[in-house]
Amino acid sequence: MNEQGRIETFEVGIETPDGTLPGDLNIPEGARAIVLFAHGSGSSRLSTRNRYVAEVLNAGGLATLLFDLLTPREHEIDQFTTEYRFDIGLLTGRLRDAVDWAHEQPRLQDMSIGLFGASTGAAAALNVAAERSEAVSAVVSRGGRPDLADPRTLARVTADTLLIVGGLDGPVIGMNREAAEQMPELPRIEIIPGATHLFEEPGKLDEVAEMARDWFREHL
């Protein structure tokens, strides 16, 4: 149970020009904001790490939408070629479709929107935050690659942004700092000591989830 009561769970489909993307929508009772997840690096809506973060957000009264950014056929191909996971334009388009879909749903259209991006999904989240600035209020990146976002787009991101990086993930720390310098509103960067790229060390993913929950509750 979350702080505000029960949670309704729905299986949904996000319509895109290339097909329907399956998603899992959770709405806590009384929720006034929703967080859309953009996974990356060959992952899907079934990512155990993102699902854990979503559970913490749900317990904090935030609705969540985890959905596949790739069609089943694309995902199958990507497992062998990795060609789609770094196609930031494609991932951006799919996330943009999901944001637009949320605005069309009677239960969701009055909710403020946040984006949670992991790995390459963080670049897509920042691109969409710039393109849908009137809709997206906050962004959180977990071990993300914001450096893969279009530099011209980064310069237009006005959403309140939190970049979370593992303290042992040296190269990605540098990539996040470089990307942050290109944004008009300097994002907050949180470095979690002793954590590697996937935050697999005991207690580290808990820190990520709690930081994300607090950030979204403050800025949505």
CSV table of N, CA and C in Angstrom, one decimal, residues 103-181:
chain,number,residue,atom,x,y,z
A,103,HIS,N,-1.4,12.6,-22.2
A,103,HIS,CA,-2.3,13.8,-22.2
A,103,HIS,C,-3.6,13.5,-22.7
A,104,GLU,N,-3.8,12.4,-23.5
A,104,GLU,CA,-5.1,12.1,-24.1
A,104,GLU,C,-5.9,11.2,-23.2
A,105,GLN,N,-5.3,10.7,-22.1
A,105,GLN,CA,-6.1,9.8,-21.2
A,105,GLN,C,-6.8,10.6,-20.1
A,106,PRO,N,-8.1,10.4,-20.0
A,106,PRO,CA,-8.9,11.2,-19.0
A,106,PRO,C,-8.4,11.1,-17.6
A,107,ARG,N,-7.9,9.9,-17.2
A,107,ARG,CA,-7.3,9.8,-15.9
A,107,ARG,C,-6.0,10.5,-15.7
A,108,LEU,N,-5.3,10.8,-16.7
A,108,LEU,CA,-3.9,11.3,-16.6
A,108,LEU,C,-3.7,12.7,-17.1
A,109,GLN,N,-4.7,13.2,-17.9
A,109,GLN,CA,-4.4,14.5,-18.6
A,109,GLN,C,-4.2,15.7,-17.7
A,110,ASP,N,-4.7,15.6,-16.4
A,110,ASP,CA,-4.6,16.7,-15.5
A,110,ASP,C,-3.4,16.5,-14.6
A,111,MET,N,-2.6,15.5,-14.8
A,111,MET,CA,-1.5,15.2,-13.9
A,111,MET,C,-0.2,15.9,-14.5
A,112,SER,N,0.6,16.4,-13.6
A,112,SER,CA,1.9,16.9,-14.0
A,112,SER,C,2.8,15.7,-14.4
A,113,ILE,N,3.8,15.9,-15.3
A,113,ILE,CA,4.5,14.8,-15.8
A,113,ILE,C,6.0,15.0,-15.5
A,114,GLY,N,6.6,13.8,-15.1
A,114,GLY,CA,8.0,13.7,-14.9
A,114,GLY,C,8.6,12.6,-15.7
A,115,LEU,N,9.8,12.6,-16.0
A,115,LEU,CA,10.5,11.6,-16.8
A,115,LEU,C,11.7,11.0,-16.0
A,116,PHE,N,11.8,9.7,-16.0
A,116,PHE,CA,12.9,9.0,-15.4
A,116,PHE,C,13.6,8.2,-16.5
A,117,GLY,N,14.9,8.7,-16.7
A,117,GLY,CA,15.6,8.0,-17.8
A,117,GLY,C,16.8,7.3,-17.3
A,118,ALA,N,17.1,6.1,-17.8
A,118,ALA,CA,18.3,5.3,-17.4
A,118,ALA,C,19.1,5.1,-18.6
A,119,SER,N,20.4,5.2,-18.5
A,119,SER,CA,21.4,4.9,-19.6
A,119,SER,C,21.0,5.8,-20.8
A,120,THR,N,20.9,5.2,-22.0
A,120,THR,CA,20.6,6.0,-23.1
A,120,THR,C,19.2,6.6,-23.1
A,121,GLY,N,18.3,6.0,-22.2
A,121,GLY,CA,17.0,6.6,-22.1
A,121,GLY,C,17.0,8.0,-21.5
A,122,ALA,N,18.1,8.3,-20.7
A,122,ALA,CA,18.2,9.7,-20.2
A,122,ALA,C,18.3,10.7,-21.2
A,123,ALA,N,19.0,10.4,-22.3
A,123,ALA,CA,19.2,11.4,-23.4
A,123,ALA,C,17.8,11.6,-24.1
A,124,ALA,N,17.0,10.5,-24.2
A,124,ALA,CA,15.7,10.7,-24.8
A,124,ALA,C,14.8,11.5,-23.9
A,125,ALA,N,14.9,11.3,-22.6
A,125,ALA,CA,14.1,12.0,-21.6
A,125,ALA,C,14.4,13.5,-21.7
A,126,LEU,N,15.7,13.9,-21.8
A,126,LEU,CA,16.0,15.3,-21.9
A,126,LEU,C,15.6,15.9,-23.2
A,127,ASN,N,15.7,15.2,-24.3
A,127,ASN,CA,15.2,15.6,-25.6
A,127,ASN,C,13.7,15.9,-25.5
A,128,VAL,N,12.9,15.0,-24.9
A,128,VAL,CA,11.5,15.2,-24.8
A,128,VAL,C,11.2,16.3,-23.9
A,129,ALA,N,11.9,16.5,-22.8
A,129,ALA,CA,11.7,17.6,-21.9
A,129,ALA,C,11.8,18.9,-22.6
A,130,ALA,N,12.7,19.0,-23.5
A,130,ALA,CA,12.9,20.2,-24.3
A,130,ALA,C,11.8,20.4,-25.3
A,131,GLU,N,11.4,19.3,-26.0
A,131,GLU,CA,10.4,19.4,-27.0
A,131,GLU,C,9.0,19.6,-26.5
A,132,ARG,N,8.8,19.1,-25.3
A,132,ARG,CA,7.4,19.1,-24.6
A,132,ARG,C,7.6,19.9,-23.3
A,133,SER,N,8.2,21.0,-23.4
A,133,SER,CA,8.5,21.8,-22.2
A,133,SER,C,7.3,22.3,-21.4
A,134,GLU,N,6.2,22.4,-22.1
A,134,GLU,CA,4.9,22.8,-21.5
A,134,GLU,C,4.3,21.7,-20.7
A,135,ALA,N,4.7,20.5,-21.0
A,135,ALA,CA,4.1,19.3,-20.4
A,135,ALA,C,5.0,18.6,-19.3
A,136,VAL,N,6.4,18.6,-19.5
A,136,VAL,CA,7.3,17.9,-18.7
A,136,VAL,C,7.9,18.9,-17.6
A,137,SER,N,7.7,18.6,-16.4
A,137,SER,CA,8.1,19.5,-15.3
A,137,SER,C,9.4,19.1,-14.6
A,138,ALA,N,9.7,17.8,-14.7
A,138,ALA,CA,10.9,17.3,-13.9
A,138,ALA,C,11.5,16.1,-14.6
A,139,VAL,N,12.8,15.9,-14.5
A,139,VAL,CA,13.5,14.8,-15.1
A,139,VAL,C,14.5,14.3,-14.0
A,140,VAL,N,14.6,12.9,-14.0
A,140,VAL,CA,15.6,12.3,-13.2
A,140,VAL,C,16.4,11.3,-14.1
A,141,SER,N,17.7,11.3,-14.0
A,141,SER,CA,18.5,10.4,-14.8
A,141,SER,C,19.3,9.4,-13.8
A,142,ARG,N,19.2,8.1,-14.1
A,142,ARG,CA,20.0,7.1,-13.3
A,142,ARG,C,21.1,6.5,-14.2
A,143,GLY,N,22.3,6.8,-13.8
A,143,GLY,CA,23.4,6.3,-14.6
A,143,GLY,C,23.2,6.6,-16.1
A,144,GLY,N,22.8,7.8,-16.4
A,144,GLY,CA,22.4,8.2,-17.7
A,144,GLY,C,23.5,8.7,-18.6
A,145,ARG,N,23.1,8.8,-19.9
A,145,ARG,CA,24.0,9.3,-20.9
A,145,ARG,C,23.4,10.6,-21.5
A,146,PRO,N,23.3,11.7,-20.7
A,146,PRO,CA,22.7,12.9,-21.2
A,146,PRO,C,23.6,13.5,-22.3
A,147,ASP,N,24.9,13.1,-22.3
A,147,ASP,CA,25.8,13.6,-23.4
A,147,ASP,C,25.3,13.2,-24.8
A,148,LEU,N,24.5,12.1,-24.9
A,148,LEU,CA,24.0,11.7,-26.1
A,148,LEU,C,22.8,12.5,-26.7
A,149,ALA,N,22.3,13.3,-25.8
A,149,ALA,CA,21.2,14.2,-26.3
A,149,ALA,C,21.8,15.3,-27.2
A,150,ASP,N,20.9,15.8,-28.1
A,150,ASP,CA,21.3,16.8,-29.0
A,150,ASP,C,21.8,18.1,-28.2
A,151,PRO,N,23.0,18.6,-28.4
A,151,PRO,CA,23.4,19.8,-27.6
A,151,PRO,C,22.5,21.0,-27.8
A,152,ARG,N,21.9,21.1,-29.0
A,152,ARG,CA,21.0,22.3,-29.1
A,152,ARG,C,19.7,22.0,-28.3
A,153,THR,N,19.4,20.8,-28.1
A,153,THR,CA,18.2,20.4,-27.3
A,153,THR,C,18.5,20.6,-25.8
A,154,LEU,N,19.7,20.2,-25.4
A,154,LEU,CA,20.1,20.4,-24.0
A,154,LEU,C,20.0,21.9,-23.6
A,155,ALA,N,20.3,22.8,-24.5
A,155,ALA,CA,20.3,24.2,-24.3
A,155,ALA,C,18.8,24.7,-24.1
A,156,ARG,N,17.8,23.9,-24.4
A,156,ARG,CA,16.4,24.3,-24.2
A,156,ARG,C,15.7,23.6,-23.1
A,157,VAL,N,16.4,22.8,-22.3
A,157,VAL,CA,15.8,22.0,-21.2
A,157,VAL,C,15.6,23.0,-20.0
A,158,THR,N,14.3,23.1,-19.7
A,158,THR,CA,14.0,24.0,-18.5
A,158,THR,C,13.4,23.2,-17.3
A,159,ALA,N,13.1,21.9,-17.6
A,159,ALA,CA,12.6,21.1,-16.5
A,159,ALA,C,13.6,20.9,-15.4
A,160,ASP,N,13.1,20.9,-14.1
A,160,ASP,CA,14.0,20.6,-13.0
A,160,ASP,C,14.6,19.2,-13.1
A,161,THR,N,15.9,19.2,-13.2
A,161,THR,CA,16.7,18.0,-13.6
A,161,THR,C,17.6,17.5,-12.5
A,162,LEU,N,17.6,16.2,-12.2
A,162,LEU,CA,18.5,15.6,-11.3
A,162,LEU,C,19.2,14.5,-12.0
A,163,LEU,N,20.6,14.5,-11.9
A,163,LEU,CA,21.4,13.5,-12.6
A,163,LEU,C,22.1,12.7,-11.5
A,164,ILE,N,21.7,11.4,-11.4
A,164,ILE,CA,22.3,10.5,-10.4
A,164,ILE,C,23.3,9.6,-11.0
A,165,VAL,N,24.5,9.6,-10.5
A,165,VAL,CA,25.6,8.8,-11.0
A,165,VAL,C,26.3,8.0,-9.9
A,166,GLY,N,26.8,6.8,-10.2
A,166,GLY,CA,27.6,6.1,-9.3
A,166,GLY,C,29.0,6.6,-9.1
A,167,GLY,N,29.5,6.7,-7.9
A,167,GLY,CA,30.8,7.2,-7.6
A,167,GLY,C,31.9,6.5,-8.2
A,168,LEU,N,31.7,5.2,-8.6
A,168,LEU,CA,32.7,4.4,-9.2
A,168,LEU,C,32.5,4.3,-10.8
A,169,ASP,N,31.6,5.1,-11.3
A,169,ASP,CA,31.3,5.2,-12.7
A,169,ASP,C,32.0,6.4,-13.3
A,170,GLY,N,33.3,6.4,-13.2
A,170,GLY,CA,34.1,7.6,-13.6
A,170,GLY,C,33.8,8.2,-14.9
A,171,PRO,N,33.9,7.5,-16.0
A,171,PRO,CA,33.6,8.1,-17.3
A,171,PRO,C,32.2,8.8,-17.4
A,172,VAL,N,31.2,8.1,-16.8
A,172,VAL,CA,29.9,8.6,-16.9
A,172,VAL,C,29.7,9.9,-16.1
A,173,ILE,N,30.4,10.0,-15.0
A,173,ILE,CA,30.4,11.2,-14.2
A,173,ILE,C,30.8,12.4,-15.0
A,174,GLY,N,31.9,12.2,-15.8
A,174,GLY,CA,32.4,13.3,-16.6
A,174,GLY,C,31.4,13.6,-17.7
A,175,MET,N,30.8,12.6,-18.3
A,175,MET,CA,29.8,12.8,-19.3
A,175,MET,C,28.6,13.6,-18.8
A,176,ASN,N,28.2,13.3,-17.6
A,176,ASN,CA,27.1,14.1,-17.0
A,176,ASN,C,27.4,15.5,-16.7
A,177,ARG,N,28.6,15.7,-16.2
A,177,ARG,CA,29.1,17.1,-15.9
A,177,ARG,C,29.2,17.9,-17.2
A,178,GLU,N,29.7,17.3,-18.3
A,178,GLU,CA,29.8,18.1,-19.5
A,178,GLU,C,28.4,18.4,-20.1
A,179,ALA,N,27.5,17.5,-20.0
A,179,ALA,CA,26.1,17.7,-20.5
A,179,ALA,C,25.4,18.8,-19.6
A,180,ALA,N,25.7,18.8,-18.3
A,180,ALA,CA,25.0,19.7,-17.4
A,180,ALA,C,25.4,21.2,-17.8
A,181,GLU,N,26.7,21.3,-18.2
A,181,GLU,CA,27.2,22.7,-18.5
A,181,GLU,C,26.5,23.3,-19.7
